Amino acid sequence: MSYTTAAVVALLLLAGNAFFVAAEFALISARRTQLEPRAERGSRAAKVTLRALERVSLMMAGAQLGITLCSIGLGAVAKPAVADALTEPLALVGLPTSAVDPIAYAVSLAIVVFLHMVFGEMVPKNISLTLPERASLILGPPLYALVWLLRPVIWTLNQSANLVLRLLRVPIRDEVATVFTRDEVAGLIDESRRHGLIDDPERDLLTGALDFVEVRAADVAVPLAQLVTVTSDATPRQLEQLSATTGYSRFPVTGADGELRGYVHVKDMVVLPERRMDVPVRPHLIRALHTVHCDDSLRDVLGTMQRRGAHVVKVLDQDREATVGLAMMEDVLEELVGQVAA
């Protein structure tokens, strides 16, 4: 093989190695959330790349096969060619004949390894890690096509690897993970704050959203003994005065037996005509108290409030028989966004 032919073949093998390395890291680093909108808009490259992400184990097997073949081929073609090219110059400088071949081989090995590591491995890897979505859209489809063409060979290799993993009791994953645990998201939030990507209020809001599902209805319920209640015969004027005194806008209503019957909102009183201000509040102005369980998450409590259009809900005990307190909309929202005005 002439030096020119060997150089061309070596460059092609080096480019092939770079392609497989870049494709491998692009598929590992790409996020489905970035590719799915493109696929929904009709991008064929995005659709094929998403299919590749769903078969990442096969894609990695195909990439590794390509890297291995290109590396072996590069060593087989480039090192002898470079060594032959160096033999004559080394002989001309007066080196002993017995030393020319070993030195030429060592120098050729160093040159090929350098080119392979830099241009065949490190550069394509870092490009894919820096631009994962763009790289995956460009490299994912051709890798997917190559894997499809060589699927019998790649399937055999992949199944062999899976067999070894099963023997080692290592879980097999065929799809790139695209979700994060709560602790991982919390870590990302803290890291973003340290790098100045979000400010303290944004960090607190995001952290509150994570903690929101951990807090239970019982944690925010106001105990019955601490409630400011009114009886069913209270008048609108009395409610206005009580609101001015306490600063509250909603008051639980108790019946003759002391049980909670509902709650009234002061804003419903201020629109009443003067003639009705000193007569007991009419029943239709007493809002229903919907119930939640003491172990319900605040997300579920807020969902109940939204569905029912309620600002106050009754929190029941473990047996769903006795009332342990009331949960107010403000208290629920404060767990999410911080202090809110009543």
Coordinates of C-alpha atoms in Angstrom, one line a residue:
M1 CA 0.0 0.0 0.0
S2 CA 1.4 3.4 -1.0
Y3 CA 1.9 6.1 1.6
T4 CA -0.8 8.2 0.0
T5 CA -3.3 5.4 0.1
A6 CA -2.3 4.5 3.7
A7 CA -2.7 8.2 4.7
V8 CA -6.2 8.4 3.2
V9 CA -7.3 5.2 4.8
A10 CA -5.9 6.3 8.1
L11 CA -7.7 9.6 8.0
L12 CA -11.0 7.8 7.1
L13 CA -10.5 5.4 10.0
L14 CA -9.7 8.3 12.3
A15 CA -12.8 10.2 11.2
G16 CA -14.9 7.0 11.7
N17 CA -13.5 6.6 15.2
A18 CA -14.4 10.2 16.0
F19 CA -17.9 9.7 14.6
F20 CA -18.6 6.7 16.8
V21 CA -17.2 8.4 19.9
A22 CA -19.1 11.6 19.3
A23 CA -22.4 9.7 18.6
E24 CA -22.0 7.6 21.8
F25 CA -21.5 10.6 24.0
A26 CA -24.2 12.6 22.2
L27 CA -26.8 10.0 22.9
I28 CA -25.8 9.6 26.5
S29 CA -25.9 13.4 27.1
A30 CA -28.9 14.4 25.0
R31 CA -32.1 15.2 26.9
R32 CA -35.5 13.9 25.6
T33 CA -37.1 17.1 26.8
Q34 CA -35.1 19.1 24.3
L35 CA -35.7 16.6 21.4
E36 CA -39.4 15.9 21.9
P37 CA -40.6 19.4 20.9
R38 CA -38.6 19.1 17.7
A39 CA -40.1 15.7 17.0
E40 CA -43.6 17.1 17.6
R41 CA -42.9 19.8 15.1
G42 CA -42.1 17.2 12.5
S43 CA -38.3 16.9 12.7
R44 CA -37.4 13.5 11.2
A45 CA -33.9 13.7 12.8
A46 CA -35.4 14.2 16.2
K47 CA -37.8 11.3 15.8
V48 CA -35.0 8.9 14.8
T49 CA -32.8 10.2 17.6
L50 CA -35.6 9.6 20.1
R51 CA -35.9 6.0 18.8
A52 CA -32.2 5.6 19.3
L53 CA -32.5 6.9 22.9
E54 CA -35.1 4.2 23.5
R55 CA -32.6 1.5 22.3
V56 CA -29.5 3.1 23.9
S57 CA -28.0 -0.3 24.8
L58 CA -28.0 -1.4 21.2
M59 CA -26.7 2.0 20.1
M60 CA -23.8 1.8 22.6
A61 CA -23.0 -1.7 21.3
G62 CA -22.9 -0.4 17.7
A63 CA -20.8 2.6 18.7
Q64 CA -18.3 0.4 20.6
L65 CA -18.1 -2.0 17.6
G66 CA -17.3 0.9 15.3
I67 CA -14.7 2.3 17.7
T68 CA -13.0 -1.0 18.1
L69 CA -12.8 -1.8 14.4
C70 CA -11.7 1.8 13.5
S71 CA -9.0 1.7 16.2
I72 CA -7.7 -1.7 15.1
G73 CA -7.7 -0.6 11.5
L74 CA -5.9 2.6 12.3
G75 CA -3.2 0.7 14.1
A76 CA -2.9 -1.8 11.3
V77 CA -2.6 0.8 8.5
A78 CA -1.1 3.9 10.0
K79 CA 1.7 2.5 12.3
P80 CA 3.5 0.4 9.6
A81 CA 3.1 3.2 7.0
V82 CA 4.5 5.9 9.4
A83 CA 7.3 3.5 10.5
D84 CA 8.3 2.8 6.9
A85 CA 8.3 6.5 6.1
L86 CA 10.6 7.2 9.1
T87 CA 13.1 4.3 8.4
E88 CA 15.1 6.1 5.7
P89 CA 15.4 9.5 7.5
L90 CA 16.5 7.7 10.7
A91 CA 19.1 5.8 8.7
L92 CA 20.4 8.9 7.1
V93 CA 21.2 10.5 10.5
G94 CA 23.6 7.7 11.2
L95 CA 21.6 5.5 13.5
P96 CA 22.7 1.9 13.7
T97 CA 20.7 -0.4 11.4
S98 CA 19.6 -2.5 14.4
A99 CA 18.1 0.6 16.1
V100 CA 16.3 2.1 13.1
D101 CA 13.3 -0.2 13.0
P102 CA 12.6 -0.1 16.8
I103 CA 12.9 3.7 16.9
A104 CA 10.8 4.1 13.8
Y105 CA 8.1 1.8 15.2
A106 CA 8.1 3.6 18.6
V107 CA 7.9 7.1 17.0
S108 CA 5.1 5.9 14.7
L109 CA 3.2 4.4 17.6
A110 CA 3.5 7.7 19.6
I111 CA 2.2 9.7 16.6
V112 CA -0.7 7.4 15.9
V113 CA -1.7 7.2 19.5
F114 CA -1.5 11.0 19.8
L115 CA -3.7 11.5 16.8
H116 CA -6.1 8.8 17.9
M117 CA -6.5 10.2 21.4
V118 CA -6.8 13.8 20.5
F119 CA -8.8 13.8 17.2
G120 CA -10.4 10.4 17.5
E121 CA -11.5 10.5 21.2
M122 CA -11.1 13.7 23.1
V123 CA -12.2 16.3 20.6
P124 CA -15.4 14.5 19.5
K125 CA -16.2 13.6 23.1
N126 CA -16.0 17.2 24.3
I127 CA -18.0 18.5 21.3
S128 CA -20.8 16.1 22.1
L129 CA -20.7 16.9 25.8
T130 CA -20.8 20.7 25.0
L131 CA -23.6 20.5 22.3
P132 CA -25.4 17.2 23.1
E133 CA -28.7 18.0 21.4
R134 CA -27.2 19.3 18.2
A135 CA -24.7 16.5 18.1
S136 CA -27.4 13.9 18.7
L137 CA -29.6 15.2 15.9
I138 CA -26.7 15.1 13.5
L139 CA -25.0 11.8 14.6
G140 CA -28.0 9.9 16.0
P141 CA -29.7 9.1 12.7
P142 CA -26.7 7.7 10.9
L143 CA -25.7 5.6 13.9
Y144 CA -29.2 4.3 14.1
A145 CA -29.1 3.3 10.4
L146 CA -25.7 1.6 10.9
V147 CA -27.0 -0.4 13.9
W148 CA -30.1 -1.4 11.9
L149 CA -27.9 -2.6 9.0
L150 CA -25.6 -4.6 11.3
R151 CA -28.4 -5.6 13.8
P152 CA -27.6 -9.4 13.8
V153 CA -24.0 -8.8 14.8
I154 CA -24.8 -6.0 17.2
W155 CA -27.8 -7.9 18.7
T156 CA -25.5 -10.9 19.4
L157 CA -22.8 -8.7 21.1
N158 CA -25.5 -6.8 23.1
Q159 CA -27.1 -10.0 24.3
S160 CA -23.7 -11.4 25.3
A161 CA -23.0 -8.3 27.3
N162 CA -26.5 -8.5 28.9
L163 CA -25.8 -12.1 29.9
V164 CA -22.7 -11.1 31.7
L165 CA -24.6 -8.3 33.5
R166 CA -27.2 -10.7 34.6
L167 CA -24.6 -13.0 36.0
L168 CA -23.2 -10.0 37.9
R169 CA -26.7 -9.0 39.0
V170 CA -26.4 -5.6 37.4
P171 CA -29.7 -4.0 36.2
I172 CA -30.0 -3.7 32.5
R173 CA -31.1 -0.4 31.1
D174 CA -32.2 0.0 27.5
E175 CA -33.2 3.6 27.7
V176 CA -31.4 6.8 28.8
A177 CA -32.7 8.0 32.2
T178 CA -34.5 11.4 31.8
V179 CA -35.9 11.9 35.3
F180 CA -34.3 13.0 38.5
T181 CA -34.9 12.1 42.1
R182 CA -36.1 14.8 44.5
D183 CA -32.6 14.9 46.1
E184 CA -31.0 15.3 42.7
V185 CA -33.3 18.2 41.8
A186 CA -32.6 19.8 45.2
G187 CA -28.9 19.5 44.4
L188 CA -29.3 21.1 41.0
I189 CA -31.2 24.0 42.6
D190 CA -28.4 24.6 45.1
E191 CA -25.8 24.4 42.4
S192 CA -27.7 26.9 40.3
R193 CA -27.8 29.3 43.2
R194 CA -24.1 29.0 43.9
H195 CA -23.3 29.8 40.2
G196 CA -25.7 32.8 40.3
L197 CA -28.2 31.4 37.8
I198 CA -31.1 31.9 40.2
D199 CA -31.5 34.3 43.1
D200 CA -32.5 33.5 46.7
P201 CA -36.2 34.1 46.3
E202 CA -36.3 31.8 43.2
R203 CA -34.2 29.2 45.1
D204 CA -36.7 29.4 48.1
L205 CA -39.6 29.1 45.7
L206 CA -38.2 26.0 44.0
T207 CA -37.2 24.4 47.3
G208 CA -40.7 25.1 48.7
A209 CA -42.2 23.4 45.7
L210 CA -40.0 20.3 46.3
D211 CA -41.0 20.2 50.0
F212 CA -44.6 20.8 49.2
V213 CA -45.4 17.1 48.6
E214 CA -43.6 16.1 51.8
V215 CA -45.8 18.3 54.1
R216 CA -49.1 16.8 55.3
A217 CA -52.5 18.3 56.0
A218 CA -52.0 17.7 59.7
D219 CA -48.8 19.8 59.6
V220 CA -50.7 23.0 58.6
A221 CA -54.1 22.3 60.3
V222 CA -55.1 24.9 62.9
P223 CA -56.3 22.9 66.0
L224 CA -59.9 23.2 67.1
A225 CA -58.9 24.9 70.3
Q226 CA -57.1 27.7 68.5
L227 CA -60.0 28.5 66.1
V228 CA -61.9 31.7 66.3
T229 CA -65.4 30.5 65.7
V230 CA -68.9 32.0 65.5
T231 CA -72.3 30.5 66.1
S232 CA -74.9 30.1 63.4
D233 CA -76.9 33.1 64.8
A234 CA -74.1 35.6 64.4
T235 CA -75.0 38.7 62.5
P236 CA -73.1 40.3 59.6
R237 CA -72.3 43.3 61.8
Q238 CA -70.8 41.1 64.5
L239 CA -68.7 39.3 61.9
E240 CA -67.3 42.7 60.6
Q241 CA -66.4 43.7 64.1
L242 CA -64.8 40.4 64.8
S243 CA -62.8 40.7 61.6
A244 CA -61.6 44.1 62.5
T245 CA -60.5 42.9 66.0
T246 CA -58.8 39.6 64.9
G247 CA -57.6 40.5 61.4
Y248 CA -59.2 37.3 60.1
S249 CA -61.5 37.2 57.1
R250 CA -63.0 33.7 57.5
F251 CA -64.7 32.2 60.5
P252 CA -65.8 28.7 61.2
V253 CA -69.5 28.4 62.1
T254 CA -70.6 26.0 64.9
G255 CA -74.1 24.6 65.5
A256 CA -75.9 24.3 68.8
D257 CA -74.0 21.0 69.5
G258 CA -70.7 22.7 69.0
E259 CA -69.9 20.9 65.8
L260 CA -68.5 22.7 62.8
R261 CA -71.2 23.5 60.2
G262 CA -69.2 25.5 57.7
Y263 CA -67.5 28.9 57.5
V264 CA -68.4 32.4 56.5
H265 CA -66.4 34.9 54.6
V266 CA -66.5 38.6 55.6
K267 CA -66.4 39.7 52.0
D268 CA -69.9 38.2 51.7
M269 CA -71.1 40.5 54.5
V270 CA -69.9 43.8 53.2
V271 CA -72.2 43.7 50.2
L272 CA -75.3 43.1 52.2
P273 CA -77.9 45.9 52.6
E274 CA -78.1 47.7 55.9
R275 CA -81.4 46.1 56.9
R276 CA -79.7 42.7 57.0
M277 CA -76.7 43.6 59.0
D278 CA -78.2 42.9 62.4
V279 CA -80.1 39.7 61.6
P280 CA -78.4 36.3 61.7
V281 CA -76.4 35.3 58.7
R282 CA -78.6 33.4 56.2
P283 CA -77.8 29.7 55.6
H284 CA -76.8 30.2 52.0
L285 CA -74.0 32.4 53.1
I286 CA -72.5 29.7 55.2
R287 CA -70.0 27.9 53.0
A288 CA -69.5 24.1 53.2
L289 CA -66.5 22.6 54.8
H290 CA -65.1 19.9 52.6
T291 CA -62.9 17.3 54.2
V292 CA -59.4 16.0 53.7
H293 CA -57.4 13.3 55.6
C294 CA -54.7 14.3 58.0
D295 CA -52.1 12.3 56.0
D296 CA -53.0 13.9 52.7
S297 CA -50.1 15.8 51.1
L298 CA -50.5 19.6 50.6
R299 CA -50.7 19.0 46.9
D300 CA -53.8 16.9 47.4
V301 CA -55.2 19.5 49.9
L302 CA -54.7 22.3 47.4
G303 CA -56.2 20.2 44.7
T304 CA -59.3 19.6 46.8
M305 CA -59.6 23.4 47.5
Q306 CA -59.3 24.2 43.8
R307 CA -61.9 21.6 42.7
R308 CA -64.3 22.7 45.4
G309 CA -63.6 26.4 45.2
A310 CA -62.9 26.4 49.0
H311 CA -60.5 28.4 51.1
V312 CA -61.0 26.3 54.2
V313 CA -61.2 22.5 54.6
K314 CA -61.8 20.2 57.5
V315 CA -58.9 17.9 58.4
L316 CA -60.0 14.5 59.7
D317 CA -58.0 12.1 62.0
Q318 CA -56.6 8.7 61.0
D319 CA -60.0 7.0 61.3
R320 CA -61.7 9.8 59.3
E321 CA -64.2 10.3 62.2
A322 CA -63.0 13.2 64.4
T323 CA -62.0 16.6 63.2
V324 CA -58.4 17.6 64.2
G325 CA -58.5 21.1 62.8
L326 CA -59.0 23.3 59.8
A327 CA -56.5 23.9 56.9
M328 CA -56.6 27.4 55.5
M329 CA -55.6 28.3 51.9
E330 CA -53.1 30.9 53.2
D331 CA -51.3 28.3 55.3
V332 CA -51.1 25.8 52.4
L333 CA -49.8 28.5 50.0
E334 CA -47.2 29.7 52.6
E335 CA -45.6 26.3 52.5
L336 CA -45.1 26.8 48.7
V337 CA -44.3 30.5 48.3
G338 CA -43.7 31.9 51.7
Q339 CA -45.7 34.4 53.7
V340 CA -48.9 35.6 52.0
A341 CA -51.4 38.2 53.2
A342 CA -54.7 37.1 54.5

